[in-house]
XYZ file of C-alpha atoms in Angstrom:
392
model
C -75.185 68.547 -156.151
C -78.105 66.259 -156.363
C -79.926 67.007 -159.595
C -83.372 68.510 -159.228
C -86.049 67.642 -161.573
C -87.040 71.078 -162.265
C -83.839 72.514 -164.035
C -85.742 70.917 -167.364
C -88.941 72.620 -167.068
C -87.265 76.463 -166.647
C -85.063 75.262 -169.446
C -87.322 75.493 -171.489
C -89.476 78.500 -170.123
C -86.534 80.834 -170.803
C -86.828 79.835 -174.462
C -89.820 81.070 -174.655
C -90.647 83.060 -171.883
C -89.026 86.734 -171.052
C -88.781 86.103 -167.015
C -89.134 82.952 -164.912
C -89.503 83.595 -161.061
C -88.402 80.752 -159.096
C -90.315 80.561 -155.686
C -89.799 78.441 -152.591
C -88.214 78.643 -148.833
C -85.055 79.648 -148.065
C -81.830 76.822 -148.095
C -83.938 75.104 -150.483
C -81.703 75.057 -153.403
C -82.465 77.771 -155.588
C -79.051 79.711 -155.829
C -77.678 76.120 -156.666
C -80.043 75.338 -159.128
C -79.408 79.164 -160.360
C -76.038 78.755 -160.857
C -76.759 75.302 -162.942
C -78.722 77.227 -165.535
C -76.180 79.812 -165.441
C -73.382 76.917 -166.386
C -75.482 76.250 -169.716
C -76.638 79.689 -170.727
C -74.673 82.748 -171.347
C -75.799 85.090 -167.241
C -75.099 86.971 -164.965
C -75.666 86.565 -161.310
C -76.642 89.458 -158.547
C -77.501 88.834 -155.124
C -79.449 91.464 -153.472
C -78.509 90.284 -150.021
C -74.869 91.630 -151.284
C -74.156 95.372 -150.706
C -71.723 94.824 -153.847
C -73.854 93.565 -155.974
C -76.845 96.273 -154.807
C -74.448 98.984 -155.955
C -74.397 97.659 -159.310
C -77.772 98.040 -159.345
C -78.103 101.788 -157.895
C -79.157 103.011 -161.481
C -81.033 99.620 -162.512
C -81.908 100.066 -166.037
C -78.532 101.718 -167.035
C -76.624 98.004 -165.705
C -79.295 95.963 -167.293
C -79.832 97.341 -170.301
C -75.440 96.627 -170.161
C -76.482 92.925 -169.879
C -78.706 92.988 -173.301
C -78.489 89.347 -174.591
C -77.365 87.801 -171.542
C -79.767 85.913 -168.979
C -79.673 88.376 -165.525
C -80.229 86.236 -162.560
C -81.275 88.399 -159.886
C -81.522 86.116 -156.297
C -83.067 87.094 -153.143
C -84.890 89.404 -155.197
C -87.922 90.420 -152.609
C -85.529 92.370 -151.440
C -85.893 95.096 -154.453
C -89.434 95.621 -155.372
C -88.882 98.227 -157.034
C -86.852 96.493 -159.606
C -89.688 94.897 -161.024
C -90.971 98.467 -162.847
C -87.075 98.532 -164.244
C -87.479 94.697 -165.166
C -90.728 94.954 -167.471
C -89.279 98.362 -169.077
C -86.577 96.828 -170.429
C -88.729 93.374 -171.332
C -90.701 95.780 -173.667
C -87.587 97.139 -175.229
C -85.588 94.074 -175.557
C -89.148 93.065 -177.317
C -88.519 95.784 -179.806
C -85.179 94.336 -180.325
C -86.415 90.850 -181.551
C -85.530 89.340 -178.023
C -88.040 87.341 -176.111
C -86.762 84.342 -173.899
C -84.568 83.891 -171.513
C -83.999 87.603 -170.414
C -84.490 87.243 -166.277
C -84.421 84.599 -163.931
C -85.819 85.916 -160.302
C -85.618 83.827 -157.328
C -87.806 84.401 -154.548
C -88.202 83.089 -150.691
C -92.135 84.329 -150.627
C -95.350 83.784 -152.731
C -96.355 85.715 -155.518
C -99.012 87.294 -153.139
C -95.962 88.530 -150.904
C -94.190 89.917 -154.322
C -97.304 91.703 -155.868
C -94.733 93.565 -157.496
C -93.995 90.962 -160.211
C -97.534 89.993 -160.721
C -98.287 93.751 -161.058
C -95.730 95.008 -163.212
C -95.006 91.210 -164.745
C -98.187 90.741 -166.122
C -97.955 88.581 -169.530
C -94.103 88.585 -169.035
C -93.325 86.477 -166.532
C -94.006 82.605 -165.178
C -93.535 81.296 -161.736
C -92.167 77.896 -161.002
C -91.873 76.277 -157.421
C -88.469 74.431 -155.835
C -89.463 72.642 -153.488
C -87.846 70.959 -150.844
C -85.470 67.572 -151.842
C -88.442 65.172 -152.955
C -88.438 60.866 -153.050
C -87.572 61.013 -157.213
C -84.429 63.157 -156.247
C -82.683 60.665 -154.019
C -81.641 57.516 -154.344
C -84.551 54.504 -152.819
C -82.933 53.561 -150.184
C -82.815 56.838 -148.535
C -86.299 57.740 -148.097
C -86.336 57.386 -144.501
C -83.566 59.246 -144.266
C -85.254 61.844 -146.407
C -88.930 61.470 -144.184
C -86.414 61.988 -141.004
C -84.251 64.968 -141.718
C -86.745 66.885 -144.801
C -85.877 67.849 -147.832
C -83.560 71.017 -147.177
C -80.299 69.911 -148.579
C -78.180 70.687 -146.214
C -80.388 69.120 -143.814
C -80.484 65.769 -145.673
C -76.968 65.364 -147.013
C -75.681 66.142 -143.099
C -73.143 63.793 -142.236
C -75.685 62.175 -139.230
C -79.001 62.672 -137.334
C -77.471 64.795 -134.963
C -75.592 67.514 -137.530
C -78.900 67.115 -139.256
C -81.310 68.668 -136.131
C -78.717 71.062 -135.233
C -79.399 72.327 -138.937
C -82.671 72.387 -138.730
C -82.749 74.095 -134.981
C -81.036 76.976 -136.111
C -82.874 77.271 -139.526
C -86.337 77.811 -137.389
C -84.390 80.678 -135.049
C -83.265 82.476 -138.128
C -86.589 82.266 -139.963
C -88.502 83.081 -136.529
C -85.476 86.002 -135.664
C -84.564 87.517 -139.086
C -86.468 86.177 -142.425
C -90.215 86.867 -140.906
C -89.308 90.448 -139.822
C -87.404 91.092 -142.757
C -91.210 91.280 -144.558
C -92.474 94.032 -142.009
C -94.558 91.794 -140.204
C -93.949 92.676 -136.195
C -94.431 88.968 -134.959
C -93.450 87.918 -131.794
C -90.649 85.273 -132.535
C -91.979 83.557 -129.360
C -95.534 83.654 -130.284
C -94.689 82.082 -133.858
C -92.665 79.620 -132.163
C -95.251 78.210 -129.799
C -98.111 78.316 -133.005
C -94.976 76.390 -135.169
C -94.589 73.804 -132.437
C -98.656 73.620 -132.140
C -98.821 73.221 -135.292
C -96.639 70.257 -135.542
C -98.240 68.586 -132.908
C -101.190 68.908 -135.103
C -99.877 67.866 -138.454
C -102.657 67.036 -140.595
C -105.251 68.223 -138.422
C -108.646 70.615 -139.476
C -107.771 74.324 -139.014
C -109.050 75.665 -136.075
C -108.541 79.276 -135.702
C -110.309 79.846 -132.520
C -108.787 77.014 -130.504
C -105.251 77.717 -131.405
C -105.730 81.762 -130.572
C -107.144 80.379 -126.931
C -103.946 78.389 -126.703
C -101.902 81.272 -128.043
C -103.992 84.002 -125.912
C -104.627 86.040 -128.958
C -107.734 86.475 -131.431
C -108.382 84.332 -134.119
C -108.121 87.154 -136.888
C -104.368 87.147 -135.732
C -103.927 83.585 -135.848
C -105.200 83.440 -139.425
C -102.720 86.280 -140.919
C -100.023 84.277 -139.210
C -101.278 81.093 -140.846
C -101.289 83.084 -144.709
C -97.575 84.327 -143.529
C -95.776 81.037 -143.046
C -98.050 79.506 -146.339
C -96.666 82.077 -148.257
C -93.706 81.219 -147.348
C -93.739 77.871 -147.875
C -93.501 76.392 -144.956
C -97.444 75.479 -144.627
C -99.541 73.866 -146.680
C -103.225 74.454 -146.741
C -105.096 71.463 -148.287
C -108.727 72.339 -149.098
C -111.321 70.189 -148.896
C -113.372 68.706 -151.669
C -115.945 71.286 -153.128
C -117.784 68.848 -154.848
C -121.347 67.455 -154.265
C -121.897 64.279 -151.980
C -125.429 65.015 -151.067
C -123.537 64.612 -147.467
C -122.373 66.754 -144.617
C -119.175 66.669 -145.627
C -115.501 68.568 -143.722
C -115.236 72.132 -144.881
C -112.191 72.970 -143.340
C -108.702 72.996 -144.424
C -106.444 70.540 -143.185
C -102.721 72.215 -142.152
C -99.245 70.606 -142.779
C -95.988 72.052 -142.058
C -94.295 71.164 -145.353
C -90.997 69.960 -144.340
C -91.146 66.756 -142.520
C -87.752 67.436 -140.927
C -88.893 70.683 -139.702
C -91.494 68.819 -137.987
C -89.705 66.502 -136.089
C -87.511 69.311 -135.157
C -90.234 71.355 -133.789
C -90.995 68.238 -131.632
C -87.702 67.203 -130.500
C -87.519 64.434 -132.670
C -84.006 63.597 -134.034
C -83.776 60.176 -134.780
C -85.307 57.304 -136.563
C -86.246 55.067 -133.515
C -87.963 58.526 -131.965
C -89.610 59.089 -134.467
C -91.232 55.395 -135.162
C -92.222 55.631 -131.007
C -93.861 59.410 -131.207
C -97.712 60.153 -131.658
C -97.035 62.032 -134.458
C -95.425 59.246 -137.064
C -98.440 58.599 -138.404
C -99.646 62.148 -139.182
C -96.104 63.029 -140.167
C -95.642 60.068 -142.666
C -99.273 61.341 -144.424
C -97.572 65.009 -144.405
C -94.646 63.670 -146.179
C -96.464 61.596 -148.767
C -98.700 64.446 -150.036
C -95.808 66.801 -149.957
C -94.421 64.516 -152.424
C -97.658 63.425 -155.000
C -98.165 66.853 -155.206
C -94.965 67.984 -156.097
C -95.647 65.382 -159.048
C -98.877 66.910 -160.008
C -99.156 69.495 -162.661
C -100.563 72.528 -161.811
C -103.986 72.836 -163.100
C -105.023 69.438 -160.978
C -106.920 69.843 -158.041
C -105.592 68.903 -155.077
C -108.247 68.256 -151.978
C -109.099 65.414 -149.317
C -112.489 64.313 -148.456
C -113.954 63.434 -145.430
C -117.874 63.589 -144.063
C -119.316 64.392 -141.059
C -119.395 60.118 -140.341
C -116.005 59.569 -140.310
C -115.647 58.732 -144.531
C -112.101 59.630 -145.751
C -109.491 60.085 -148.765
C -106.628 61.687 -147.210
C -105.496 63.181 -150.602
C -107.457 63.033 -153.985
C -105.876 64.545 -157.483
C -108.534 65.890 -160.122
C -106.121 65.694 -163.334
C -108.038 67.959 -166.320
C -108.617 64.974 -168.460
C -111.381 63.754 -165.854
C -109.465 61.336 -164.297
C -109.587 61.880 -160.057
C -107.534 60.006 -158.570
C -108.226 58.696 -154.772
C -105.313 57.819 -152.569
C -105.353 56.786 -148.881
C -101.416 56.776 -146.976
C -100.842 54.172 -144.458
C -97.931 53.765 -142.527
C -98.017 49.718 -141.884
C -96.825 47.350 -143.947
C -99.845 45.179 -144.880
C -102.146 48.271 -145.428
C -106.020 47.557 -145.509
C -108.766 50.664 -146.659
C -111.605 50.483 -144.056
C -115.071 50.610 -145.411
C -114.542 54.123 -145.363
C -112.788 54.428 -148.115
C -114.373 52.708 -150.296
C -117.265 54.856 -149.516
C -115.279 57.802 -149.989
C -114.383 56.404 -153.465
C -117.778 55.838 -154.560
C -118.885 59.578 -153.456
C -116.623 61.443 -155.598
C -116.637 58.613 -158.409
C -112.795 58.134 -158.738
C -111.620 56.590 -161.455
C -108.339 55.496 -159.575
C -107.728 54.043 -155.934
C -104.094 54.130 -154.499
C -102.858 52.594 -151.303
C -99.339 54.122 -150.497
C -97.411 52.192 -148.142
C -93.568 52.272 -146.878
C -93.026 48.973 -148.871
C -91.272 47.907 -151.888
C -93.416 46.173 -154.111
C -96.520 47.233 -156.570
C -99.934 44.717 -156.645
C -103.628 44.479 -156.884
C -105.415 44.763 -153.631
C -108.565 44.043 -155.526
C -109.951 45.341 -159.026
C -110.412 49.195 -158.141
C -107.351 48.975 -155.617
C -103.653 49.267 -155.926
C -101.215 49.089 -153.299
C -97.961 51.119 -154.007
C -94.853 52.576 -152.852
C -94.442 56.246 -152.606
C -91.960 56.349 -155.375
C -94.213 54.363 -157.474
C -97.071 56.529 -157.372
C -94.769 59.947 -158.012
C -93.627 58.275 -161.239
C -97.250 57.286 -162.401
C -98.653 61.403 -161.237
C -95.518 62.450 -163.071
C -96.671 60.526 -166.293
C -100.187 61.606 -166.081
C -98.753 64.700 -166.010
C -96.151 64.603 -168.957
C -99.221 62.875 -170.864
C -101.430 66.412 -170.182
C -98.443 68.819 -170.881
C-alpha cells in the first residue's frame, strides 16, 4: 500500500468527532485506507455492496447499537440512505453515554450534495474529508511522469506497464458510464456521456460552454449542465471558478472545466504512452490539469481557489487566497526554461499577490527575479502544505 497523507487528518477527527464521511471516486483508495484505520482502532467493517453484510443491517439500530464502543465503518454507503436517520439516533444516545469520537466512519463515491441524507440528518455530527486520487507527495520523485501518464487511481498507477495501465482505465470509464451513473437514478445515455467525457477531454482546461457542447451533443444546454453537476459530484470534474474580485477590468466569468484524473484523460483520447502523450495537442492543457489537481489537494479548505484572466488575454492559471491574506499567484508551464509573458505580471499586479510561482517539470528551486520563483511541482505542494499546517 502506498501511504496516503490523509490517514493523519481522520485520525484525529474520530477523536473528536462522532462520524467522518470519506468522499471521493470509486478505485480511489478508500476501502484501503478504511481498513488502515481499522488496523489501529478497535471496528468493524460493512460493505453495502455485500448482500451479507446488508442483512446484518436489516434492523439497523438493533446491530449498531451491538457495536457500542467500537468504530462501525460502513463503505459504499450511498447505497443506504436511510441509514443515516439510524446513524444520528444512536450518535445522540451514545452522547448520553459519555461517547463522542470515533463512532462511524462512512465512505462515499458522491458529493455531499448527492448524499443530502448525511448533511440532513448529520448536521453538527459529522465531517467530510476528500481522498483523492494518488497525488505527487504520495509517490516517490522520480515517478511523476509516470503518475501525470497513468492518474492517480492506484491500480492504474502501480500497473505493471502503460499498456495494463489503459486497459485499467478503459474499462473503469465503461463501468462508471454502464453501472455507477445509473446506479444514482439518473437515465443518461452511456453513449451521450461518453461523447461529452471525450469532448471534454479534448477541452481540458477550457471556459465552460454549455451551449456549444449541447450543439455538438444535439441536446439543450439545461441538459448539458445537470450532466456537468453529475460527473463534479462525482469527482471526476473539477469546476474552477473564476476570480470574483475587482480589477476595474472585463475580466473571464466563466468556469474553466478539468477532468480530474489525468490518466482518465489520456484514456479518453487514446493516449497510452509517454512519447503520445509529449506529441498530442492536449499535453499542455493536460500537464496544467494535473498541476492544479495537485496544489489544491495541498490547500486547506477555507482557501480560495480561482484563475484569472481578462477580456485582453491577462492570465494566472491558478491563484490560492490562504485566510491569513496571503494570495498566492501561480502560472504552470510545461518547458523547461519557463518565462511569464507580460501577462502575468499584469495579472499579478491586478489581484495584488503577495506570492508569484512558476511550476515547471524541472528539478531545481531559484529566483526568476524578486517577486518570481521558479519551482517544481513537488516543491510548491510542500510549501501550500506548510501554509496550510501554519493556518490549522
Amino acid at each position: 500500500m502506498i501511504p496516503r497523507s490523509l490517514l493523519p487528518q481522520i485520525l484525529k477527527k474520530l477523536e473528536t468527532v462522532p462520524a467522518v464521511v470519506l468522499l471521493g471516486p470509486r478505485q480511489v483508495g478508500k476501502t484501503t485506507l478504511a481498513l488502515k484505520v481499522a488496523g489501529q482502532v478497535q471496528s468493524v467493517y460493512l460493505d453495502m455492496e455485500s448482500q451479507g453484510d446488508l442483512a446484518k443491517l436489516s434492523v439497523p439500530e438493533l446491530y449498531l447499537e451491538s457495536k457500542r464502543g467500537s468504530l462501525v465503518i460502513l463503505d459504499e454507503v450511498q447505497h443506504m440512505p436511510d441509514i443515516f436517520t439510524q446513524i444520528r439516533v444512536l450518535i445522540d444516545r451514545n452522547k448520553r453515554h459519555g461517547i463522542r469520537g470515533g463512532q462511524f466512519l462512512l465512505l462515499g463515491s458522491a458529493s455531499p450534495k448527492l448524499l443530502q441524507q448525511s448533511s440532513e440528518s448529520l448536521a453538527g455530527r459529522v465531517s467530510y474529508l476528500e481522498l483523492p486520487s494518488l497525488m505527487a507527495l504520495e509517490v516517490p520523485w522520480d515517478s511523476i511522469e509516470v503518475l501525470w501518464l497513468r492518474g492517480g487511481f492506484p491500480e492504474s498507477f502501480l500497473s505493471p506497464s502503460d499498456g495494463t495501465s489503459f486497459a485499467w482505465l478503459r474499462d473503469f470509464i465503461r463501468t462508471y458510464l454502464e453501472r455507477d451513473i445509473p446506479a444514482f437514478g439518473n437515465r443518461i445515455p452511456a453513449e451521450t456521456l461518453r461523447r461529452l467525457w471525450i469532448m471534454l477531454a479534448y477541452q481540458q482546461g477550457g471556459l465552460l460552454n454549455l451551449s456549444q457542447l449541447g450543439s455538438s451533443l444535439g441536446i439543450d444546454s439545461k441538459t448539458v449542465s445537470r450532466y456537468i453537476d453529475l460527473l463534479t459530484d462525482l469527482f471526476l470534474l473539477r469546476r474552477l471558478s473564476p476570480w470574483s474580485g475587482n480589477a476595474r477590468k472585463r475580466l473571464v466569468r466563466s468556469p474553466k472545466v478539468y477532468i480530474r484524473d489525468s490518466g482518465l484523460v489520456h484514456c479518453l483520447l487514446g493516449i497510452s504512452d509517454v512519447d503520445a502523450l509529449l506529441s498530442h495537442p492536449v499535453a499542455g492543457a493536460s500537464w496544467e490539469g494535473f498541476v492544479i489537481e495537485n496544489l489544491i489537494s495541498q490547500a486547506p479548505p477555507e482557501a480560495l481557489v480561482s484563475f484569472y484572466r481578462t477580456n485582453a488575454g491577462a492570465e494566472i492559471d491558478l491563484l490560492i487566497e490562504f485566510t491569513d491574506g496571503q494570495s498566492w499567484s501561480i502560472e504552470i508551464k510545461r518547458n523547461i526554461a519557463p518565462k511569464p509573458g507580460k501577462g502575468f505580471y499584469i495579472s499579478y499586479n491586478d489581484v495584488n499577490a503577495t506570492r508569484g510561482f512558476i511550476v515547471y517539470p524541472g528539478n531545481e528551486t531559484y529566483q526568476l527575479n524578486d517577486d518570481i520563483t521558479v519551482t517544481p511541482l513537488t516543491s510548491l505542494c510542500e510549501m501550500i502544505r506548510a501554509q496550510a499546517l501554519a493556518l490549522s
